[in-house]
PDB file of C-alpha atoms in Angstrom:
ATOM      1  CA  UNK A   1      16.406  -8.093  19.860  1.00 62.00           C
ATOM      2  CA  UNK A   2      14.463 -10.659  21.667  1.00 67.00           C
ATOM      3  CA  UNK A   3      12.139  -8.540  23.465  1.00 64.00           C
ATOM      4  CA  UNK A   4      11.400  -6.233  19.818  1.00 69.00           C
ATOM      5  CA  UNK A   5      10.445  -9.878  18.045  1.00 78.00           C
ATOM      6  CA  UNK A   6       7.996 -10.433  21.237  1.00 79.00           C
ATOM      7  CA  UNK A   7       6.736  -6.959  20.968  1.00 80.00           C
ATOM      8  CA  UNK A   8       6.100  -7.607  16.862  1.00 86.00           C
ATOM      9  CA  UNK A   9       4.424 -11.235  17.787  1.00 87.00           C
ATOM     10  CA  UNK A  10       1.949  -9.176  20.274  1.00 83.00           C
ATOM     11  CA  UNK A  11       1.278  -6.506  17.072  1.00 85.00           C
ATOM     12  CA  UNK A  12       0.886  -9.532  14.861  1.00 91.00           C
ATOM     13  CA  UNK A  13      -1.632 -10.766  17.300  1.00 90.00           C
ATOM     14  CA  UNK A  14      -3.433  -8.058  18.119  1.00 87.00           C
ATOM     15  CA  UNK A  15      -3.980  -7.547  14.316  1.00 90.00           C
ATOM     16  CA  UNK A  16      -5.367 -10.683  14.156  1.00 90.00           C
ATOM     17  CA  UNK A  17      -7.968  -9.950  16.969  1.00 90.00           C
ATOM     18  CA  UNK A  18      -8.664  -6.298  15.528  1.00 88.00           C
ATOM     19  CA  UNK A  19     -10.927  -4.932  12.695  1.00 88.00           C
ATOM     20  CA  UNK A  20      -7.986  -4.887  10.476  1.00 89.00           C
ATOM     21  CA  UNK A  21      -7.852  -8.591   9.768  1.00 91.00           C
ATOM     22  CA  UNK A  22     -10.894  -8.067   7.715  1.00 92.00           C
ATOM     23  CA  UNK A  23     -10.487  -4.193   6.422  1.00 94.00           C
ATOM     24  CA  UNK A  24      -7.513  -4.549   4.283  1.00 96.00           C
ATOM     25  CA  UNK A  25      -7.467  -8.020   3.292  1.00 96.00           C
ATOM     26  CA  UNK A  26     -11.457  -7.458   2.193  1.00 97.00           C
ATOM     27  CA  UNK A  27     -10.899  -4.513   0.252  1.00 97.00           C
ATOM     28  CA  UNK A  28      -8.165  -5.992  -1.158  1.00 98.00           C
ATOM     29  CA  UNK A  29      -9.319  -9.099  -2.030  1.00 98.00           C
ATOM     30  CA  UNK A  30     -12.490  -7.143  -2.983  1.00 97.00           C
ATOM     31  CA  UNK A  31     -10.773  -5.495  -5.893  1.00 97.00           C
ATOM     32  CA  UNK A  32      -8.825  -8.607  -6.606  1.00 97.00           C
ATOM     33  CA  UNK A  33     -11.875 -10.657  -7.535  1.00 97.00           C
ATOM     34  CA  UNK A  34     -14.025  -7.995  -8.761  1.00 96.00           C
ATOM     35  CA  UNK A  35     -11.587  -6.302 -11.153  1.00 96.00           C
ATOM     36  CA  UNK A  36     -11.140  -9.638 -14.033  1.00 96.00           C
ATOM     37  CA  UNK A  37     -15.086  -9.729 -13.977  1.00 95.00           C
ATOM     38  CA  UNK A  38     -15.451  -5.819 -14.279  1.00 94.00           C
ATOM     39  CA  UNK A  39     -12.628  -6.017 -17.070  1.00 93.00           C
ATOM     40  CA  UNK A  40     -14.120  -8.552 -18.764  1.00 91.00           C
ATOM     41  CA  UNK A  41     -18.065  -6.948 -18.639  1.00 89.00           C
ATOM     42  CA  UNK A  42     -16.629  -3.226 -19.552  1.00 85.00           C
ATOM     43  CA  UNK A  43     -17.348  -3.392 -23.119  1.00 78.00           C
ATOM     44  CA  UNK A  44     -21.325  -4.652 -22.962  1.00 74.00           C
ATOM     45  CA  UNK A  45     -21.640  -2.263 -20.192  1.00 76.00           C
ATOM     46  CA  UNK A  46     -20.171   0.838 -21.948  1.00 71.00           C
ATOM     47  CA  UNK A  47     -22.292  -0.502 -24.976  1.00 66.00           C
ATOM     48  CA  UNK A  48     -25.399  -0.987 -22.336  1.00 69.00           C
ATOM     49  CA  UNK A  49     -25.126   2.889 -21.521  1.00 68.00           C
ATOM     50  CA  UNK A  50     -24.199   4.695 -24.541  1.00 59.00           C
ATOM     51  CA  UNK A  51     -27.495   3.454 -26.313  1.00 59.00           C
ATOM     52  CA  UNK A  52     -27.935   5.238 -29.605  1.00 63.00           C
ATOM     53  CA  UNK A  53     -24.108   6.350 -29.776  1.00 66.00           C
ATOM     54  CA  UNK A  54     -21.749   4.043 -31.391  1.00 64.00           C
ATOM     55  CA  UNK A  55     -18.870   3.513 -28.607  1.00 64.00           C
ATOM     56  CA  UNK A  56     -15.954   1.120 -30.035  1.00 66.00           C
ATOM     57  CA  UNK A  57     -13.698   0.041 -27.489  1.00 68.00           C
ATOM     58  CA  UNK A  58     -10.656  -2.340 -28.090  1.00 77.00           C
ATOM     59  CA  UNK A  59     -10.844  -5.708 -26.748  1.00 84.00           C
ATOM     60  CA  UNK A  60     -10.010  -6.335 -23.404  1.00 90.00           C
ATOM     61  CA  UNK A  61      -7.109  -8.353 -22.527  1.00 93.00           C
ATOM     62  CA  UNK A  62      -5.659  -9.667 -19.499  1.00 96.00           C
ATOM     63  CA  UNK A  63      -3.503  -7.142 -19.356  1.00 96.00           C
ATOM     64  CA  UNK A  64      -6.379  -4.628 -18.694  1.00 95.00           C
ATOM     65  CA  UNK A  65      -7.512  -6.945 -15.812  1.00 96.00           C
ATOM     66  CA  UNK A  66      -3.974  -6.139 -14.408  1.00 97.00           C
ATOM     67  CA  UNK A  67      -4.294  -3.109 -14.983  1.00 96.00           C
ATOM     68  CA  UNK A  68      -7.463  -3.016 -12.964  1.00 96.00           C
ATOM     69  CA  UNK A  69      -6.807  -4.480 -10.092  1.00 98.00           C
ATOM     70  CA  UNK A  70      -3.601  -1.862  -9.590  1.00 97.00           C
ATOM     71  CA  UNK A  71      -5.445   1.040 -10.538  1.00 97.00           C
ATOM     72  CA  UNK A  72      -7.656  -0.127  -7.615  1.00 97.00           C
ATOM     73  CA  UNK A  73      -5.179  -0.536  -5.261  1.00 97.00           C
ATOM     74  CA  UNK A  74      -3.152   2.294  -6.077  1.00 96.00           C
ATOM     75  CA  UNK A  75      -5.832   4.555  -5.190  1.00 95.00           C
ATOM     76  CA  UNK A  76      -8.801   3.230  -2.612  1.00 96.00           C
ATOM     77  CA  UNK A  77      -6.266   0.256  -1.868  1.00 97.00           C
ATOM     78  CA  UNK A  78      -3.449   2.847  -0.248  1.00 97.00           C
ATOM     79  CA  UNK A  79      -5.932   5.160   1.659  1.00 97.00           C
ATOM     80  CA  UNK A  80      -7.925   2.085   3.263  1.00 96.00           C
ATOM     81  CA  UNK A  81      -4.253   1.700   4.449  1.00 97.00           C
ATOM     82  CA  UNK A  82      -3.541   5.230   5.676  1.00 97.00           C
ATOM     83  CA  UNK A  83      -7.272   4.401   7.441  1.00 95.00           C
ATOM     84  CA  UNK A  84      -6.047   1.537   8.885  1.00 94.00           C
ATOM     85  CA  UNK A  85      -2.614   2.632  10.000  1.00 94.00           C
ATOM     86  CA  UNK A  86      -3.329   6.307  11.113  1.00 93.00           C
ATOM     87  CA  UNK A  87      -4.140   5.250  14.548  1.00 88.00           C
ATOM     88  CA  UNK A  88      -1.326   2.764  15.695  1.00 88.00           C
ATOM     89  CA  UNK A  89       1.262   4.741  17.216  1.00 86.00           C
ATOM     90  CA  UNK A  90      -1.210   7.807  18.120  1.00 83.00           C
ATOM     91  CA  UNK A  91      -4.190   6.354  19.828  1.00 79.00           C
ATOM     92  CA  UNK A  92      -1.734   4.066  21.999  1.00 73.00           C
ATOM     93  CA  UNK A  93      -0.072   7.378  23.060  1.00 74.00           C
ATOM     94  CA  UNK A  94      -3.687   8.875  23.980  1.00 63.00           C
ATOM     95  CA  UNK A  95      -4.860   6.008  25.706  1.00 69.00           C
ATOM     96  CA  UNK A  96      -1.119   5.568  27.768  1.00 60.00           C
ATOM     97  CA  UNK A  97      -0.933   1.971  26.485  1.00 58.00           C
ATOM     98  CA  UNK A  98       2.491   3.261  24.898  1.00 58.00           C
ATOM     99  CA  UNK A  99       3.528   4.325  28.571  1.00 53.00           C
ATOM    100  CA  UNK A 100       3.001   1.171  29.866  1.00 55.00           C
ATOM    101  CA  UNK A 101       4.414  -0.969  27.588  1.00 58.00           C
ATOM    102  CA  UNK A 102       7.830   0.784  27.110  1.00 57.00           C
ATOM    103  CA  UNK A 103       8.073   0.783  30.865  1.00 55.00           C
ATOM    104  CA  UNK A 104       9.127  -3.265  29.763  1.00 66.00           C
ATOM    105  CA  UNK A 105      12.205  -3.736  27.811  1.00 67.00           C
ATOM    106  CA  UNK A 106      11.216  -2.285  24.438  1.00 68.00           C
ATOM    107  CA  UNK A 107      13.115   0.599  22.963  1.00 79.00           C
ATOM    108  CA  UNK A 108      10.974   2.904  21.505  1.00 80.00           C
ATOM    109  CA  UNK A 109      12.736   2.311  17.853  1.00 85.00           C
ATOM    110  CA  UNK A 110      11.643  -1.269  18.747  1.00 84.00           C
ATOM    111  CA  UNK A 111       8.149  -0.238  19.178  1.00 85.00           C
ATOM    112  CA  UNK A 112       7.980   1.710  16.290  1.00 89.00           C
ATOM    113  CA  UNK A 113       9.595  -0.708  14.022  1.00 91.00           C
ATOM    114  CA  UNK A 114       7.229  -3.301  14.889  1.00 90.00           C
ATOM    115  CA  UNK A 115       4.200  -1.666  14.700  1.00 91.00           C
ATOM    116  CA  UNK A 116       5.654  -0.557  11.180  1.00 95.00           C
ATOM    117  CA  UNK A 117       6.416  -4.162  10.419  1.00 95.00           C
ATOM    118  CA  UNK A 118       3.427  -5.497  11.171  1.00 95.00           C
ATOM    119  CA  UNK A 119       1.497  -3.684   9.239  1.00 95.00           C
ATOM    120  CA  UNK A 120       3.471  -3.733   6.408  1.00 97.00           C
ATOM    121  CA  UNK A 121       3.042  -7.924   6.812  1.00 96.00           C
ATOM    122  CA  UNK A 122      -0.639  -7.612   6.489  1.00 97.00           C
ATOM    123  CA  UNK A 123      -0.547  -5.176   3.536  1.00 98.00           C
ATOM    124  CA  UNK A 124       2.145  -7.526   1.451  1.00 97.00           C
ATOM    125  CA  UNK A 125       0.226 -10.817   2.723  1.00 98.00           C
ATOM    126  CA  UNK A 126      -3.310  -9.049   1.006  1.00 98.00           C
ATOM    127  CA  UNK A 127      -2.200  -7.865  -1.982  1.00 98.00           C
ATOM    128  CA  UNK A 128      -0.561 -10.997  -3.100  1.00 98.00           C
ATOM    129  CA  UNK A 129      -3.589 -12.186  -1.839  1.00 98.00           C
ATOM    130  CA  UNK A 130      -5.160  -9.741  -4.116  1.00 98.00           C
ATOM    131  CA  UNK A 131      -3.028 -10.661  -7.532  1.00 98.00           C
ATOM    132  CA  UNK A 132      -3.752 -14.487  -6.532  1.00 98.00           C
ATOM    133  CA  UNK A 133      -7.382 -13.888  -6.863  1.00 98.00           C
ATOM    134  CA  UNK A 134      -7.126 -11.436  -9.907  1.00 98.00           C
ATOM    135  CA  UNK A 135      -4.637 -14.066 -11.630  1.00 98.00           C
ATOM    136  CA  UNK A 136      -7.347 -17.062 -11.189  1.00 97.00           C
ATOM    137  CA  UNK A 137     -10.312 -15.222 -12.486  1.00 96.00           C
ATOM    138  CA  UNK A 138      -8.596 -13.802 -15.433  1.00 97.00           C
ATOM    139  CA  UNK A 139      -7.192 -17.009 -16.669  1.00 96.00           C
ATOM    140  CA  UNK A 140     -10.376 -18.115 -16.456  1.00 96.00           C
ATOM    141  CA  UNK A 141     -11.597 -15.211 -18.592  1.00 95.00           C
ATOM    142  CA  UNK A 142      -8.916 -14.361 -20.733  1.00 95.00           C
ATOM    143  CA  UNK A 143      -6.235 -16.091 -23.144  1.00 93.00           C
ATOM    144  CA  UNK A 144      -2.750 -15.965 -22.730  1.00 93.00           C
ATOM    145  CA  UNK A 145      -2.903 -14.673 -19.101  1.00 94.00           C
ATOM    146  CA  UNK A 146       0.812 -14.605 -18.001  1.00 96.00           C
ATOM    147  CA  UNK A 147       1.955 -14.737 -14.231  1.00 97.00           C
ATOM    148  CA  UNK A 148       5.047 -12.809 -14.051  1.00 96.00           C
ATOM    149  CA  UNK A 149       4.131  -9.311 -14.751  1.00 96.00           C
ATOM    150  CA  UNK A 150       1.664  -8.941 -12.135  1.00 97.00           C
ATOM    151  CA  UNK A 151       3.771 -10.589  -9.940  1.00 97.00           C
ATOM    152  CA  UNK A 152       6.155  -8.123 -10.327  1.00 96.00           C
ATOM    153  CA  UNK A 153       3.942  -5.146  -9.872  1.00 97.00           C
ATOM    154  CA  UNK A 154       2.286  -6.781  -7.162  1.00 98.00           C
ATOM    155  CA  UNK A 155       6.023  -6.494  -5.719  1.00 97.00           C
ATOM    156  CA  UNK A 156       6.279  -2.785  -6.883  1.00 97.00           C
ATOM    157  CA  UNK A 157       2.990  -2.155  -5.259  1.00 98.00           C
ATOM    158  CA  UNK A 158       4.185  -3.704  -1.896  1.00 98.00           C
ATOM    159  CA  UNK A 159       7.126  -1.365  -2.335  1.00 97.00           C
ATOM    160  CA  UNK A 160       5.058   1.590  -2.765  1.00 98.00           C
ATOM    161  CA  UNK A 161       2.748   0.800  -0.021  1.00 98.00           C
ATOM    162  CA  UNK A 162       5.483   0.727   2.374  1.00 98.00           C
ATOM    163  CA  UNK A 163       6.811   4.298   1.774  1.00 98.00           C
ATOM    164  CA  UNK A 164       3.158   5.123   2.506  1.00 98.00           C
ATOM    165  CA  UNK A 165       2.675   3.280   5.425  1.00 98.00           C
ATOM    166  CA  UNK A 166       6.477   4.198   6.489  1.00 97.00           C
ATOM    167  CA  UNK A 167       4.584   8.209   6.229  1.00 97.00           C
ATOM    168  CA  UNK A 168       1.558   7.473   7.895  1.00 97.00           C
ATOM    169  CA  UNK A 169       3.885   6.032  11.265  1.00 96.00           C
ATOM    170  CA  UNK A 170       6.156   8.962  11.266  1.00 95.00           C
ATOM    171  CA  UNK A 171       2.809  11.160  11.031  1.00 95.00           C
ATOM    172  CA  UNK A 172       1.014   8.721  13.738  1.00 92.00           C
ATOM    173  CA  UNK A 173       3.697   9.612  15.953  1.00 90.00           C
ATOM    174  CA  UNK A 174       3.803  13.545  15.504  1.00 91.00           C
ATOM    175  CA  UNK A 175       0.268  13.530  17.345  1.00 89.00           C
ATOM    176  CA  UNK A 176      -1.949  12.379  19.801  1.00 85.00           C
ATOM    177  CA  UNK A 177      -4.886  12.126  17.248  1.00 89.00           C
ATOM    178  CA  UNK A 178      -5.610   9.205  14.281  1.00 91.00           C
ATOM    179  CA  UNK A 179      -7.638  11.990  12.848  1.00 94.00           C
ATOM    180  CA  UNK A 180      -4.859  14.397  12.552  1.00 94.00           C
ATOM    181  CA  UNK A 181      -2.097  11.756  12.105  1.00 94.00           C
ATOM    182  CA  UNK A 182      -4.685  10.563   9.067  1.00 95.00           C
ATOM    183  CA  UNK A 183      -4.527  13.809   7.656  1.00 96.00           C
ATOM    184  CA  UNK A 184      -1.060  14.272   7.472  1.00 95.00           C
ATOM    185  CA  UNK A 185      -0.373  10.802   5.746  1.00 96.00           C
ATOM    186  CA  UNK A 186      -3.002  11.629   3.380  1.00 96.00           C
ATOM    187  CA  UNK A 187      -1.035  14.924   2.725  1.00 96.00           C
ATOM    188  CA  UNK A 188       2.286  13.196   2.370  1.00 95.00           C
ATOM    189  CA  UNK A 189       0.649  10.885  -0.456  1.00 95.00           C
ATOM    190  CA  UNK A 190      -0.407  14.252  -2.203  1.00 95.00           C
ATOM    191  CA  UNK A 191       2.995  15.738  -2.074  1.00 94.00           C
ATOM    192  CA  UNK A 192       4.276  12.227  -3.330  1.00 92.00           C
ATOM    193  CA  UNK A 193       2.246  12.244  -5.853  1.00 90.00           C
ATOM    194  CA  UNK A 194       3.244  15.425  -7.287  1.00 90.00           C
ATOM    195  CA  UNK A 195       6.759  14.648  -7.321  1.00 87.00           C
ATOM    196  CA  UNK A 196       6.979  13.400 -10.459  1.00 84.00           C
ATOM    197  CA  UNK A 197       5.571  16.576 -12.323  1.00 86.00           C
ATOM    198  CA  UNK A 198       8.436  18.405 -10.681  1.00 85.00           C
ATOM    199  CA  UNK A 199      11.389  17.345 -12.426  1.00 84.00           C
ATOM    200  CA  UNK A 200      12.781  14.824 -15.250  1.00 84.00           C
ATOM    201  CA  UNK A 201      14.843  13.307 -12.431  1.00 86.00           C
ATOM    202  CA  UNK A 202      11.837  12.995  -9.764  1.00 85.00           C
ATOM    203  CA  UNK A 203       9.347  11.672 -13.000  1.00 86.00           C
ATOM    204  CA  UNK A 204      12.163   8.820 -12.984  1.00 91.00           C
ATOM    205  CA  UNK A 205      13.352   7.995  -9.885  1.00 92.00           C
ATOM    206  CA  UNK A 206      10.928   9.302  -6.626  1.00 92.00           C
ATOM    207  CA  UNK A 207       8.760   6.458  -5.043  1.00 94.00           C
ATOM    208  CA  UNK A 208       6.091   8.493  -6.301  1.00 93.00           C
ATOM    209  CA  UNK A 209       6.850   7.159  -9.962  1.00 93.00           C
ATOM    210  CA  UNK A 210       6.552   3.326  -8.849  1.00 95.00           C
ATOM    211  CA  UNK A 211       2.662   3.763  -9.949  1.00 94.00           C
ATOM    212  CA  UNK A 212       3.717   4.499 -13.246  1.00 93.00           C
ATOM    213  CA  UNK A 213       5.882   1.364 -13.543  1.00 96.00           C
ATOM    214  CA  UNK A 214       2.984  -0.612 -11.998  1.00 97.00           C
ATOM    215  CA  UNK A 215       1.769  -0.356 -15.457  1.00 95.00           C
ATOM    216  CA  UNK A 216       4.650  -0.558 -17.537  1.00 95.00           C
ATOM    217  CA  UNK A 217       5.240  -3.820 -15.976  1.00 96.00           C
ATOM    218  CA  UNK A 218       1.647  -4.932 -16.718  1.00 96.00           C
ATOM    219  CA  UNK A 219       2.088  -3.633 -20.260  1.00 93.00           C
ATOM    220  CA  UNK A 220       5.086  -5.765 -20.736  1.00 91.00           C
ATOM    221  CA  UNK A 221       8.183  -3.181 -20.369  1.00 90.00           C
ATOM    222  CA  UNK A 222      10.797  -2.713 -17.896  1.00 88.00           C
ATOM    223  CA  UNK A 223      12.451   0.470 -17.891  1.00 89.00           C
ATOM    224  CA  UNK A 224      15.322   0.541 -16.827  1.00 88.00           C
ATOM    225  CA  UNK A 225      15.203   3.652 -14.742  1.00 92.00           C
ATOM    226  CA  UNK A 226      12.194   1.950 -12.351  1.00 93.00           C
ATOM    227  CA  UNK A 227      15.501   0.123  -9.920  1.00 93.00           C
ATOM    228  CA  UNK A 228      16.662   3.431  -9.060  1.00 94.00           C
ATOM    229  CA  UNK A 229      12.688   4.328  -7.939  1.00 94.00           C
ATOM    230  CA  UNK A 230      12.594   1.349  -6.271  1.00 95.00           C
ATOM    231  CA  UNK A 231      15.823   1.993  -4.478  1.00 96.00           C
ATOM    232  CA  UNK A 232      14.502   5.952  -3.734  1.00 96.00           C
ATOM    233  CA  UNK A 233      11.618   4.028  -2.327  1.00 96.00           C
ATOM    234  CA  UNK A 234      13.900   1.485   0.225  1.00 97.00           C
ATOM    235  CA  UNK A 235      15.709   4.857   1.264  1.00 97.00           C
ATOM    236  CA  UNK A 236      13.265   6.953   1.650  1.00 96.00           C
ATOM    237  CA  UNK A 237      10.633   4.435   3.854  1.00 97.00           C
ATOM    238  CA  UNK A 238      13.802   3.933   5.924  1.00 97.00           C
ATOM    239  CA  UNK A 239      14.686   7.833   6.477  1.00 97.00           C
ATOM    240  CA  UNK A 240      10.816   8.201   7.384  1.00 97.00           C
ATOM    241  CA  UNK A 241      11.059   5.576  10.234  1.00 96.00           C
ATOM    242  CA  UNK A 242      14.157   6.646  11.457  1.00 95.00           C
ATOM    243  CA  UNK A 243      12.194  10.300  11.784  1.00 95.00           C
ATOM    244  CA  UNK A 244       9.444   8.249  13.080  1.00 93.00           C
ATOM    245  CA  UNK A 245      11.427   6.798  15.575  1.00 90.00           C
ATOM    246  CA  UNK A 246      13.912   9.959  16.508  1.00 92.00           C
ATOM    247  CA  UNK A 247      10.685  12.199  17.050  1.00 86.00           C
ATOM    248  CA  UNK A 248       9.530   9.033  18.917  1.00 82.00           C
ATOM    249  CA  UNK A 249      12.452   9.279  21.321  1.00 80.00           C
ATOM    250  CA  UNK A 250      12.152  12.874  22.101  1.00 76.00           C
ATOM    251  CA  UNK A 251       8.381  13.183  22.707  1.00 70.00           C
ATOM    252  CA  UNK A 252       7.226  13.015  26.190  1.00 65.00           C
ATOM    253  CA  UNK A 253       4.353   9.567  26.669  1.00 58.00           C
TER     254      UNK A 253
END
């Protein structure tokens, strides 16, 4: 146990001396300031291009801000992750890095679980970093801006995020390549994202449908079925690393 929360303090570290300090927390902190301002400019832009035609959109609330920032996030937000995370387990298994340091006392589910862990820090730490920034620029553009439901999705968001970073591990460690390993986690966010149209059950309850709730939240609802998706999604980013880690185990450095 002591040796894994070494080997996590070393991926912390070498986070913090790597490229992705400043990809993800940019991008996300990117969208998170540019998405009140966008909100807030929509209408004189839409106006701005339509010229002649008469385009009447509602007025924008905070709630659209919200809605924004998580539309952002769920989409160029989770594959600057899959970018970011495609390589950890893959390129250290090219280069023999992961040879030498499991040849110290770290199990190779210890290895994999902090990698997995660390990355999953710096993707919660940025988007509440994100929702901070988004939350500040839309009071200071909006009335009635209220804290708690982006909080909350923020939360559903991390959620989310970790099934897909819990698939992009388990596909970093299938192969020897980030490209390859990127390709497959970008396929497994396809296939989750089709889950939903397969079944009543799956629309309710796969980790797929958290991005649905995202904006429920934001809108001011909570169904009641959106627990059980965020309990699918504990379950199923766990099942992933523990495939993650038993491939892991049986794959020759």
């Amino acid at each position: 146990m002591k040796n894994s929360l070494r080997f996590l303090g070393k991926e912390l570290r070498e986070i913090l001396r790597t490229y992705k300090i400043y990809t993800i927390p940019g991008i996300f902190l990117l969208f998170g300031f540019a998405s009140p301002i966008l909100t807030k400019l929509l209408p004189d832009l839409m106006e701005n291009l339509a010229g002649e035609i008469n385009i009447i959109l509602p007025e924008m609330t905070w709630r659209d801000s919200y809605t924004q920032l998580f539309k952002n996030l769920t989409q160029i937000g989770i594959l600057t992750v899959i970018l970011t995370a495609m390589g950890t387990v893959a390129e250290e298994r090219n280069r023999g890095v992961a040879h030498l340091i499991l040849t110290k006392p770290v199990s190779r589910t210890g290895y994999i679980l902090a990698k997995y862990i660390a990355h999953l820090l710096l993707v919660g730490v940025s988007a509440i970093a994100a929702f901070m920034a988004t939350w500040v620029y839309t009071r200071i553009l909006f009335t009635g801006t209220r804290f708690t439901p982006g909080l909350t999705a923020t939360g559903l968001y991390i959620l989310y995020a970790a099934v897909i970073l819990a698939i992009t591990v388990l596909a970093s460690s299938l192969t020897r390549s980030a490209i390859a390993a990127g390709g497959l986690a970008t396929a497994g966010l396809f296939v989750l994202g089709l889950l939903p149209l397969f079944s009543s059950g799956l629309s309710k309850y796969s980790p797929g449908a958290l991005t649905g709730y995202i904006n429920e939240v934001v809108a001011g609802t909570v169904p009641a079925e959106l627990w059980g998706a965020a309990a699918t999604a504990v379950l199923s980013a766990a099942a992933l690393l523990a495939l993650a880690a038993l491939s892991f185990r049986r794959q020759e450095l």
